[in-house]
mmCIF file of C-alpha atoms in Angstrom:
data_model
loop_
_atom_site.group_PDB
_atom_site.id
_atom_site.type_symbol
_atom_site.label_atom_id
_atom_site.label_comp_id
_atom_site.label_asym_id
_atom_site.label_seq_id
_atom_site.Cartn_x
_atom_site.Cartn_y
_atom_site.Cartn_z
ATOM 1 C CA MET A 72 25.194 -0.218 -21.815
ATOM 2 C CA ALA A 73 22.515 -1.576 -24.057
ATOM 3 C CA PHE A 74 18.897 -0.975 -23.082
ATOM 4 C CA PRO A 75 17.573 -4.102 -21.353
ATOM 5 C CA THR A 76 14.064 -5.352 -22.199
ATOM 6 C CA LEU A 77 11.573 -4.471 -19.469
ATOM 7 C CA HIS A 78 8.907 -7.159 -19.000
ATOM 8 C CA ALA A 79 5.909 -5.912 -17.024
ATOM 9 C CA ARG A 80 4.149 -8.974 -15.553
ATOM 10 C CA ALA A 81 0.452 -9.229 -14.680
ATOM 11 C CA GLU A 82 -0.276 -9.040 -10.911
ATOM 12 C CA ALA A 83 -1.402 -12.210 -9.155
ATOM 13 C CA LYS A 84 -2.736 -10.793 -5.881
ATOM 14 C CA PRO A 85 -6.502 -10.710 -5.537
ATOM 15 C CA MET A 86 -8.040 -7.242 -5.378
ATOM 16 C CA GLU A 87 -4.805 -5.730 -6.668
ATOM 17 C CA HIS A 88 -5.663 -3.462 -9.613
ATOM 18 C CA ARG A 89 -2.611 -1.160 -9.483
ATOM 19 C CA SER A 90 0.258 -1.233 -11.944
ATOM 20 C CA MET A 91 3.898 -0.407 -11.580
ATOM 21 C CA LEU A 92 3.911 0.951 -15.192
ATOM 22 C CA THR A 93 1.250 3.201 -16.624
ATOM 23 C CA PRO A 94 0.670 3.944 -20.273
ATOM 24 C CA THR A 95 2.313 7.356 -19.707
ATOM 25 C CA THR A 96 5.520 6.056 -18.123
ATOM 26 C CA THR A 97 5.612 3.196 -20.618
ATOM 27 C CA LYS A 98 5.759 5.717 -23.523
ATOM 28 C CA LYS A 99 8.568 7.664 -21.798
ATOM 29 C CA LEU A 100 10.569 4.433 -21.345
ATOM 30 C CA LEU A 101 10.014 3.497 -24.988
ATOM 31 C CA ASP A 102 11.013 7.064 -26.109
ATOM 32 C CA ALA A 103 14.261 6.664 -24.036
ATOM 33 C CA GLY A 104 15.137 3.455 -25.908
ATOM 34 C CA TYR A 105 13.897 0.679 -23.633
ATOM 35 C CA PRO A 106 11.891 -2.177 -25.251
ATOM 36 C CA VAL A 107 8.806 -2.643 -23.109
ATOM 37 C CA LEU A 108 6.715 -5.831 -22.993
ATOM 38 C CA VAL A 109 3.426 -5.758 -21.083
ATOM 39 C CA GLU A 110 1.460 -8.909 -20.103
ATOM 40 C CA ARG A 111 -2.168 -8.749 -20.908
ATOM 41 C CA SER A 112 -4.418 -7.911 -17.991
ATOM 42 C CA PRO A 113 -5.948 -11.003 -16.254
ATOM 43 C CA THR A 114 -9.541 -11.593 -17.391
ATOM 44 C CA ASN A 115 -10.613 -12.405 -13.835
ATOM 45 C CA PRO A 116 -12.031 -9.149 -12.436
ATOM 46 C CA GLN A 117 -10.383 -9.841 -9.090
ATOM 47 C CA PHE A 118 -6.992 -9.342 -10.703
ATOM 48 C CA ALA A 119 -7.818 -6.968 -13.562
ATOM 49 C CA ARG A 120 -5.459 -4.069 -14.067
ATOM 50 C CA ILE A 121 -6.953 -0.555 -13.884
ATOM 51 C CA PHE A 122 -5.325 0.343 -17.229
ATOM 52 C CA LYS A 123 -6.678 -1.435 -20.290
ATOM 53 C CA ASP A 124 -4.466 -3.388 -22.591
ATOM 54 C CA GLU A 125 -5.335 -1.064 -25.410
ATOM 55 C CA GLU A 126 -3.913 1.858 -23.436
ATOM 56 C CA PHE A 127 -0.531 0.189 -23.253
ATOM 57 C CA GLU A 128 -0.660 -0.849 -26.890
ATOM 58 C CA ALA A 129 -1.438 2.711 -27.914
ATOM 59 C CA ALA A 130 1.541 3.899 -25.970
ATOM 60 C CA GLY A 131 3.727 1.577 -28.076
ATOM 61 C CA ALA A 132 4.193 -1.392 -25.758
ATOM 62 C CA THR A 133 4.176 -4.980 -27.064
ATOM 63 C CA LEU A 134 1.382 -7.027 -25.472
ATOM 64 C CA ILE A 135 2.282 -10.606 -24.465
ATOM 65 C CA ASP A 136 0.507 -13.399 -22.680
ATOM 66 C CA GLU A 137 -0.165 -13.355 -18.937
ATOM 67 C CA GLY A 138 2.409 -15.332 -17.024
ATOM 68 C CA SER A 139 4.913 -15.395 -19.884
ATOM 69 C CA TRP A 140 7.617 -13.884 -17.618
ATOM 70 C CA GLU A 141 8.444 -17.334 -16.360
ATOM 71 C CA SER A 142 9.774 -18.392 -19.787
ATOM 72 C CA ALA A 143 11.289 -14.989 -20.811
ATOM 73 C CA PRO A 144 14.974 -14.728 -21.721
ATOM 74 C CA ASN A 145 17.169 -14.326 -18.657
ATOM 75 C CA ASP A 146 18.364 -10.864 -19.726
ATOM 76 C CA HIS A 147 14.861 -9.453 -19.412
ATOM 77 C CA ILE A 148 14.131 -7.428 -16.322
ATOM 78 C CA ILE A 149 10.859 -8.578 -14.810
ATOM 79 C CA ILE A 150 8.971 -5.677 -13.260
ATOM 80 C CA GLY A 151 5.790 -5.758 -11.207
ATOM 81 C CA LEU A 152 4.275 -4.426 -8.074
ATOM 82 C CA LYS A 153 3.330 -7.078 -5.507
ATOM 83 C CA GLU A 154 4.997 -10.316 -4.543
ATOM 84 C CA LEU A 155 5.168 -13.304 -6.865
ATOM 85 C CA PRO A 156 2.806 -16.270 -6.515
ATOM 86 C CA GLU A 157 3.958 -18.697 -3.811
ATOM 87 C CA LYS A 158 6.069 -21.413 -5.403
ATOM 88 C CA ASP A 159 9.327 -23.148 -4.728
ATOM 89 C CA THR A 160 10.928 -22.862 -8.151
ATOM 90 C CA PRO A 161 14.317 -21.059 -8.490
ATOM 91 C CA LEU A 162 14.270 -17.569 -10.113
ATOM 92 C CA SER A 163 16.868 -16.693 -12.698
ATOM 93 C CA HIS A 164 15.801 -13.197 -13.787
ATOM 94 C CA THR A 165 16.438 -9.747 -12.297
ATOM 95 C CA PHE A 166 13.192 -8.662 -10.578
ATOM 96 C CA VAL A 167 11.784 -5.386 -9.460
ATOM 97 C CA HIS A 168 8.786 -5.548 -7.067
ATOM 98 C CA PHE A 169 7.695 -5.435 -3.460
ATOM 99 C CA ALA A 170 8.747 -8.829 -2.086
ATOM 100 C CA HIS A 171 8.061 -8.391 1.607
ATOM 101 C CA CYS A 172 10.852 -10.671 2.730
ATOM 102 C CA TYR A 173 13.462 -8.391 4.271
ATOM 103 C CA LYS A 174 11.862 -7.918 7.719
ATOM 104 C CA ASN A 175 11.507 -11.511 8.864
ATOM 105 C CA GLN A 176 8.007 -11.750 7.686
ATOM 106 C CA GLY A 177 6.407 -15.220 7.859
ATOM 107 C CA GLY A 178 7.916 -17.433 5.227
ATOM 108 C CA TRP A 179 10.645 -14.850 4.308
ATOM 109 C CA GLU A 180 13.322 -17.558 3.843
ATOM 110 C CA GLN A 181 11.343 -19.420 1.227
ATOM 111 C CA VAL A 182 10.610 -16.269 -0.652
ATOM 112 C CA LEU A 183 14.083 -14.905 -0.643
ATOM 113 C CA ALA A 184 15.983 -18.173 -1.241
ATOM 114 C CA ARG A 185 14.328 -18.602 -4.659
ATOM 115 C CA PHE A 186 16.504 -15.795 -6.105
ATOM 116 C CA PRO A 187 19.981 -17.069 -5.222
ATOM 117 C CA ARG A 188 18.967 -20.660 -6.001
ATOM 118 C CA GLY A 189 18.304 -19.632 -9.627
ATOM 119 C CA GLY A 190 21.001 -16.944 -9.939
ATOM 120 C CA GLY A 191 18.400 -14.226 -9.947
ATOM 121 C CA THR A 192 18.480 -10.758 -8.266
ATOM 122 C CA LEU A 193 15.805 -8.841 -6.394
ATOM 123 C CA TYR A 194 15.576 -5.035 -6.378
ATOM 124 C CA ASP A 195 12.892 -4.518 -3.727
ATOM 125 C CA LEU A 196 10.760 -1.476 -4.425
ATOM 126 C CA GLU A 197 10.459 -0.747 -0.673
ATOM 127 C CA PHE A 198 14.186 -0.201 -0.426
ATOM 128 C CA LEU A 199 14.960 1.903 -3.500
ATOM 129 C CA GLN A 200 16.350 5.022 -1.776
ATOM 130 C CA ASP A 201 17.942 8.303 -2.776
ATOM 131 C CA PRO A 202 21.269 9.436 -1.244
ATOM 132 C CA SER A 203 19.435 10.889 1.802
ATOM 133 C CA GLY A 204 17.795 7.568 2.550
ATOM 134 C CA ARG A 205 14.322 8.645 1.409
ATOM 135 C CA ARG A 206 12.402 6.154 -0.767
ATOM 136 C CA VAL A 207 12.270 7.271 -4.353
ATOM 137 C CA ALA A 208 8.678 6.097 -4.784
ATOM 138 C CA ALA A 209 5.995 5.136 -2.298
ATOM 139 C CA PHE A 210 2.197 4.704 -2.122
ATOM 140 C CA GLY A 211 2.030 6.420 1.265
ATOM 141 C CA TYR A 212 0.006 9.460 0.054
ATOM 142 C CA HIS A 213 -2.795 7.354 -1.402
ATOM 143 C CA ALA A 214 -2.686 4.952 1.551
ATOM 144 C CA GLY A 215 -3.466 7.822 3.847
ATOM 145 C CA PHE A 216 -6.070 9.277 1.436
ATOM 146 C CA ALA A 217 -7.903 5.972 1.108
ATOM 147 C CA GLY A 218 -7.564 5.172 4.824
ATOM 148 C CA ALA A 219 -9.162 8.418 5.792
ATOM 149 C CA ALA A 220 -11.910 7.799 3.260
ATOM 150 C CA PHE A 221 -12.731 4.436 4.791
ATOM 151 C CA ALA A 222 -12.666 5.995 8.297
ATOM 152 C CA VAL A 223 -15.158 8.664 7.338
ATOM 153 C CA LYS A 224 -17.394 6.151 5.578
ATOM 154 C CA THR A 225 -17.303 3.941 8.716
ATOM 155 C CA TRP A 226 -18.216 6.938 10.955
ATOM 156 C CA ALA A 227 -21.274 7.739 8.833
ATOM 157 C CA TRP A 228 -22.211 4.027 8.614
ATOM 158 C CA GLN A 229 -22.175 3.661 12.372
ATOM 159 C CA LEU A 230 -24.501 6.522 12.826
ATOM 160 C CA THR A 231 -26.972 5.274 10.180
ATOM 161 C CA HIS A 232 -26.687 1.628 11.273
ATOM 162 C CA PRO A 233 -26.716 1.962 15.077
ATOM 163 C CA THR A 234 -27.377 -1.760 15.647
ATOM 164 C CA GLY A 235 -23.698 -2.582 15.064
ATOM 165 C CA VAL A 236 -23.967 -4.026 11.515
ATOM 166 C CA PRO A 237 -20.405 -3.746 10.220
ATOM 167 C CA LEU A 238 -19.505 -1.668 7.136
ATOM 168 C CA LEU A 239 -20.156 -3.546 3.905
ATOM 169 C CA GLY A 240 -17.307 -4.487 1.526
ATOM 170 C CA ILE A 241 -16.041 -2.082 -1.153
ATOM 171 C CA ASP A 242 -17.879 -4.026 -3.899
ATOM 172 C CA GLU A 243 -21.182 -2.689 -2.484
ATOM 173 C CA PHE A 244 -20.084 0.868 -2.920
ATOM 174 C CA THR A 245 -18.451 0.489 -6.355
ATOM 175 C CA ASP A 246 -20.972 -1.380 -8.478
ATOM 176 C CA GLY A 247 -19.061 -4.672 -7.909
ATOM 177 C CA ARG A 248 -15.746 -3.440 -9.263
ATOM 178 C CA GLY A 249 -13.882 -3.536 -5.962
ATOM 179 C CA TYR A 250 -12.306 -0.082 -6.490
ATOM 180 C CA TYR A 251 -13.147 3.517 -7.286
ATOM 181 C CA GLU A 252 -12.567 4.550 -10.918
ATOM 182 C CA ASN A 253 -11.217 7.948 -9.859
ATOM 183 C CA GLU A 254 -10.882 10.293 -6.992
ATOM 184 C CA ASP A 255 -13.845 12.400 -7.970
ATOM 185 C CA GLN A 256 -16.172 9.335 -7.726
ATOM 186 C CA LEU A 257 -14.851 8.628 -4.212
ATOM 187 C CA ILE A 258 -15.208 12.187 -3.065
ATOM 188 C CA ALA A 259 -18.761 12.524 -4.340
ATOM 189 C CA GLN A 260 -19.791 9.365 -2.486
ATOM 190 C CA LEU A 261 -18.128 10.453 0.765
ATOM 191 C CA LYS A 262 -19.957 13.768 0.667
ATOM 192 C CA GLU A 263 -23.219 11.905 0.551
ATOM 193 C CA ASP A 264 -22.038 9.766 3.485
ATOM 194 C CA ILE A 265 -21.105 12.796 5.516
ATOM 195 C CA ALA A 266 -24.517 14.409 4.870
ATOM 196 C CA ALA A 267 -26.262 11.242 6.100
ATOM 197 C CA GLY A 268 -24.115 11.007 9.248
ATOM 198 C CA GLU A 269 -24.484 14.729 9.919
ATOM 199 C CA LYS A 270 -28.269 14.397 9.963
ATOM 200 C CA VAL A 271 -27.959 11.963 12.880
ATOM 201 C CA ALA A 272 -25.010 13.526 14.761
ATOM 202 C CA GLY A 273 -25.810 17.171 14.066
ATOM 203 C CA ARG A 274 -22.181 17.802 13.062
ATOM 204 C CA LYS A 275 -19.339 16.539 10.969
ATOM 205 C CA PRO A 276 -16.659 14.230 12.490
ATOM 206 C CA THR A 277 -13.519 15.467 14.256
ATOM 207 C CA SER A 278 -10.250 13.710 13.390
ATOM 208 C CA LEU A 279 -6.722 13.282 14.701
ATOM 209 C CA VAL A 280 -4.096 12.357 12.077
ATOM 210 C CA LEU A 281 -0.867 11.118 13.614
ATOM 211 C CA GLY A 282 2.085 11.450 11.273
ATOM 212 C CA ALA A 283 0.365 14.364 9.532
ATOM 213 C CA LEU A 284 3.595 15.793 8.042
ATOM 214 C CA GLY A 285 4.590 12.677 6.126
ATOM 215 C CA ARG A 286 3.386 11.318 2.788
ATOM 216 C CA CYS A 287 0.689 9.160 4.347
ATOM 217 C CA GLY A 288 -0.526 11.758 6.830
ATOM 218 C CA SER A 289 -0.730 14.456 4.159
ATOM 219 C CA GLY A 290 -2.903 12.208 2.071
ATOM 220 C CA ALA A 291 -5.232 11.645 5.028
ATOM 221 C CA VAL A 292 -5.465 15.348 5.761
ATOM 222 C CA ASP A 293 -6.089 16.234 2.114
ATOM 223 C CA LEU A 294 -8.990 13.762 1.906
ATOM 224 C CA LEU A 295 -10.595 15.116 5.012
ATOM 225 C CA GLU A 296 -10.270 18.734 3.748
ATOM 226 C CA LYS A 297 -11.638 17.857 0.390
ATOM 227 C CA ILE A 298 -14.898 16.475 1.868
ATOM 228 C CA GLY A 299 -15.304 19.378 4.310
ATOM 229 C CA CYS A 300 -14.253 17.600 7.543
ATOM 230 C CA THR A 301 -11.853 20.321 8.502
ATOM 231 C CA GLU A 302 -11.774 19.912 12.225
ATOM 232 C CA ILE A 303 -8.444 18.019 12.235
ATOM 233 C CA LYS A 304 -5.694 17.704 14.776
ATOM 234 C CA ARG A 305 -2.488 17.377 12.734
ATOM 235 C CA TRP A 306 0.018 15.594 15.038
ATOM 236 C CA ASP A 307 3.592 14.571 14.251
ATOM 237 C CA LEU A 308 6.841 14.211 16.181
ATOM 238 C CA ALA A 309 6.530 17.517 17.995
ATOM 239 C CA GLU A 310 3.294 16.443 19.642
ATOM 240 C CA THR A 311 4.263 12.886 20.558
ATOM 241 C CA SER A 312 7.819 13.608 21.697
ATOM 242 C CA GLU A 313 6.587 15.892 24.482
ATOM 243 C CA LYS A 314 4.884 13.116 26.431
ATOM 244 C CA PRO A 315 4.314 9.356 26.067
ATOM 245 C CA GLY A 316 0.912 7.847 25.144
ATOM 246 C CA PRO A 317 -1.832 6.980 25.631
ATOM 247 C CA TYR A 318 -3.191 10.319 24.481
ATOM 248 C CA PRO A 319 -6.488 11.579 25.656
ATOM 249 C CA GLU A 320 -6.755 13.775 22.517
ATOM 250 C CA ILE A 321 -7.118 10.595 20.450
ATOM 251 C CA ILE A 322 -10.080 9.116 22.330
ATOM 252 C CA GLU A 323 -11.725 12.618 22.376
ATOM 253 C CA SER A 324 -11.748 12.655 18.506
ATOM 254 C CA ASP A 325 -14.301 10.795 16.437
ATOM 255 C CA ILE A 326 -11.762 9.424 14.010
ATOM 256 C CA PHE A 327 -8.065 8.507 14.577
ATOM 257 C CA VAL A 328 -5.889 7.881 11.508
ATOM 258 C CA ASN A 329 -2.465 6.393 12.355
ATOM 259 C CA CYS A 330 0.182 7.078 9.734
ATOM 260 C CA ILE A 331 3.238 6.490 11.918
ATOM 261 C CA TYR A 332 5.853 3.995 10.587
ATOM 262 C CA LEU A 333 6.984 2.055 13.684
ATOM 263 C CA SER A 334 10.813 1.670 13.826
ATOM 264 C CA LYS A 335 11.300 1.034 17.569
ATOM 265 C CA PRO A 336 9.175 0.228 20.634
ATOM 266 C CA ILE A 337 7.053 3.121 21.858
ATOM 267 C CA PRO A 338 4.257 3.508 24.450
ATOM 268 C CA PRO A 339 0.770 2.874 22.972
ATOM 269 C CA PHE A 340 -1.136 5.688 21.393
ATOM 270 C CA VAL A 341 -4.408 4.231 22.638
ATOM 271 C CA ASN A 342 -5.149 1.121 24.754
ATOM 272 C CA ALA A 343 -8.022 -0.651 26.537
ATOM 273 C CA GLU A 344 -7.621 1.479 29.599
ATOM 274 C CA SER A 345 -7.798 4.744 27.687
ATOM 275 C CA LEU A 346 -10.906 3.514 25.868
ATOM 276 C CA ALA A 347 -12.710 3.274 29.241
ATOM 277 C CA SER A 348 -12.587 7.083 29.668
ATOM 278 C CA PRO A 349 -16.014 8.696 29.995
ATOM 279 C CA ASN A 350 -14.730 11.378 27.546
ATOM 280 C CA ARG A 351 -14.383 8.899 24.687
ATOM 281 C CA LYS A 352 -15.886 10.049 21.401
ATOM 282 C CA LEU A 353 -13.585 7.818 19.365
ATOM 283 C CA SER A 354 -15.568 5.422 17.173
ATOM 284 C CA VAL A 355 -13.220 4.742 14.228
ATOM 285 C CA VAL A 356 -9.535 3.950 14.133
ATOM 286 C CA CYS A 357 -7.754 3.526 10.737
ATOM 287 C CA ASP A 358 -4.349 2.024 11.282
ATOM 288 C CA VAL A 359 -2.813 2.783 7.916
ATOM 289 C CA SER A 360 0.547 1.493 9.228
ATOM 290 C CA CYS A 361 -0.955 -1.951 9.917
ATOM 291 C CA ASP A 362 1.533 -3.085 12.562
ATOM 292 C CA THR A 363 -0.900 -5.812 13.556
ATOM 293 C CA THR A 364 1.614 -8.601 14.203
ATOM 294 C CA ASN A 365 4.320 -6.358 15.652
ATOM 295 C CA PRO A 366 4.807 -7.069 19.384
ATOM 296 C CA HIS A 367 5.194 -3.305 19.862
ATOM 297 C CA ASN A 368 2.023 -2.301 18.041
ATOM 298 C CA PRO A 369 1.119 1.116 19.369
ATOM 299 C CA ILE A 370 -2.580 0.423 18.879
ATOM 300 C CA PRO A 371 -2.972 -2.828 20.887
ATOM 301 C CA ILE A 372 -6.757 -2.896 20.720
ATOM 302 C CA TYR A 373 -7.072 -5.255 17.759
ATOM 303 C CA SER A 374 -5.117 -8.216 16.369
ATOM 304 C CA ILE A 375 -6.133 -8.827 12.735
ATOM 305 C CA ASN A 376 -5.805 -7.184 9.416
ATOM 306 C CA THR A 377 -9.056 -6.285 7.690
ATOM 307 C CA THR A 378 -9.798 -6.584 3.991
ATOM 308 C CA PHE A 379 -11.740 -4.691 1.311
ATOM 309 C CA ASP A 380 -14.596 -7.185 1.515
ATOM 310 C CA LYS A 381 -14.625 -6.903 5.387
ATOM 311 C CA PRO A 382 -13.118 -3.514 6.040
ATOM 312 C CA THR A 383 -13.660 -3.213 9.814
ATOM 313 C CA VAL A 384 -13.214 -5.243 12.956
ATOM 314 C CA ALA A 385 -15.218 -4.354 16.106
ATOM 315 C CA VAL A 386 -13.464 -3.536 19.340
ATOM 316 C CA PRO A 387 -15.334 -4.601 22.451
ATOM 317 C CA VAL A 388 -16.182 -1.588 24.655
ATOM 318 C CA GLU A 389 -18.312 -1.478 27.794
ATOM 319 C CA SER A 390 -19.826 1.956 27.215
ATOM 320 C CA GLY A 391 -19.816 4.863 24.867
ATOM 321 C CA PRO A 392 -20.021 4.778 21.070
ATOM 322 C CA GLN A 393 -19.352 1.485 19.119
ATOM 323 C CA LEU A 394 -15.679 1.310 18.001
ATOM 324 C CA SER A 395 -14.345 -0.150 14.751
ATOM 325 C CA VAL A 396 -10.774 -0.557 13.426
ATOM 326 C CA ILE A 397 -9.713 -0.504 9.746
ATOM 327 C CA SER A 398 -6.461 -2.226 9.064
ATOM 328 C CA ILE A 399 -6.276 -2.883 5.341
ATOM 329 C CA ASP A 400 -2.695 -3.449 4.148
ATOM 330 C CA HIS A 401 -3.101 -2.339 0.543
ATOM 331 C CA LEU A 402 -5.378 0.715 0.871
ATOM 332 C CA PRO A 403 -4.077 2.505 -2.329
ATOM 333 C CA SER A 404 -5.777 -0.298 -4.361
ATOM 334 C CA ALA A 405 -9.060 1.420 -3.703
ATOM 335 C CA LEU A 406 -7.833 4.198 -6.013
ATOM 336 C CA PRO A 407 -5.685 2.269 -8.433
ATOM 337 C CA ARG A 408 -5.543 4.755 -11.271
ATOM 338 C CA GLU A 409 -4.275 7.859 -9.290
ATOM 339 C CA ALA A 410 -2.140 5.681 -7.013
ATOM 340 C CA SER A 411 -0.386 3.966 -9.939
ATOM 341 C CA GLU A 412 0.125 7.176 -11.811
ATOM 342 C CA ALA A 413 1.768 8.987 -8.890
ATOM 343 C CA PHE A 414 3.982 5.949 -7.991
ATOM 344 C CA SER A 415 5.037 5.187 -11.471
ATOM 345 C CA GLU A 416 5.942 8.872 -12.264
ATOM 346 C CA ALA A 417 8.005 9.060 -9.064
ATOM 347 C CA LEU A 418 9.742 5.793 -9.950
ATOM 348 C CA LEU A 419 10.419 6.745 -13.563
ATOM 349 C CA PRO A 420 13.901 8.440 -13.102
ATOM 350 C CA SER A 421 15.122 5.230 -11.524
ATOM 351 C CA LEU A 422 13.624 3.083 -14.181
ATOM 352 C CA LEU A 423 15.293 5.205 -16.864
ATOM 353 C CA ALA A 424 18.623 4.410 -15.135
ATOM 354 C CA LEU A 425 18.217 0.621 -15.208
ATOM 355 C CA LYS A 426 20.596 0.245 -18.090
ATOM 356 C CA ASP A 427 23.288 1.827 -15.813
ATOM 357 C CA ARG A 428 22.189 0.019 -12.696
ATOM 358 C CA GLN A 429 25.699 -1.207 -11.873
ATOM 359 C CA THR A 430 26.844 2.368 -11.399
ATOM 360 C CA THR A 431 23.638 4.122 -10.281
ATOM 361 C CA PRO A 432 23.383 4.556 -6.494
ATOM 362 C CA VAL A 433 19.664 3.747 -6.149
ATOM 363 C CA TRP A 434 20.231 0.353 -7.868
ATOM 364 C CA GLN A 435 23.612 -0.229 -6.268
ATOM 365 C CA GLY A 436 22.155 0.180 -2.842
ATOM 366 C CA ALA A 437 19.208 -2.073 -3.570
ATOM 367 C CA GLU A 438 21.553 -4.836 -4.871
ATOM 368 C CA LYS A 439 23.883 -4.523 -1.915
ATOM 369 C CA LEU A 440 20.942 -4.881 0.442
ATOM 370 C CA PHE A 441 19.740 -7.941 -1.472
ATOM 371 C CA GLN A 442 23.097 -9.593 -1.038
ATOM 372 C CA GLU A 443 23.207 -8.775 2.645
ATOM 373 C CA LYS A 444 19.783 -10.334 3.190
ATOM 374 C CA VAL A 445 20.724 -13.435 1.148
ATOM 375 C CA ALA A 446 23.678 -13.829 3.478
ATOM 376 C CA THR A 447 21.308 -14.142 6.449
ATOM 377 C CA LEU A 448 19.476 -17.173 4.939
ATOM 378 C CA PRO A 449 19.755 -20.477 6.800
ATOM 379 C CA GLU A 450 22.804 -22.461 5.679
ATOM 380 C CA GLY A 451 22.174 -24.457 2.496
ATOM 381 C CA THR A 452 18.906 -22.704 1.518
ATOM 382 C CA ALA A 453 20.554 -20.321 -0.906
ATOM 383 C CA LYS A 454 22.727 -22.816 -2.833
ATOM 384 C CA ARG A 455 22.652 -22.291 -6.564
ATOM 385 C CA GLU A 456 20.782 -25.089 -8.399
ATOM 386 C CA THR A 457 22.141 -26.384 -11.691
#
């Protein structure tokens, strides 16, 4: 088949600085024969892409105007990262991005129906899977890495601000950028935080990482080890299958990082009753999985997602140390360069197969799932508009 044109759209989600394509993967796609168009990065710093336009231009991509995907020829494949801006207009292109409309999320019908109404197709990045059922690319590692970083920063902040003042937003720690330019910058800052907290506590924090053997958990463990917080309980299925929660080991750790993807109802890992234990040291929970609205949320001690400008929510406790929860749903955006590079490189083999998507299992499976989900839309909402 001929090489389709890949049109990389600018992101429209505030504080989203990641990019599905990087200059490196763009050059590899161009070298393989794909025409690549890249929309210019938004000038608003809230939406600015971590990679400069000049980097894509140097790689050989053609720069085009932000938002021009809407008027692009229908045979262009529109690629991006996060969901499209909320509108009701039909969509006629083939799209590749995280749409967040396959799990009955709020408003899923309106999001999904736009594609069949315009004759378009959605390949959802979350559901691109290899033959074993494993996702071909995911941000899990950097979600765990950044989640553990915010947890450590909160632990130190609590000790140096004992009056209960909540952790400041990420802008305050990144010279107003809203993200760290690279991992080294983050690590250096965290080592300073740890030193300040250690002066008060007389020790470094202890941590329990649940889901430690997965992508997300390994990211959390790597971060903790890189900053010298090596007293870590690495828990996974073996530890949680032996007995149901709540687990005293969690509340006896300073930091709890949850990296478990919830697929079925399970007993809570921690709850209000367990927090009342006189043995509680726990002062920070980072729920990387963010199952906030799930009725079976295994951490039922909070009910809202937090944000980069307000990273923590306080949990009322009657005694013991203050307790904060971090539940930011796009943690890898704190490290947009490394997160984008790792994700894009993992996705590259699938992108290179886009010209053969009708016969390539990863794309065949994604299209089959799209059609199955469209079939569940309320009657009449998916009717093709002319």
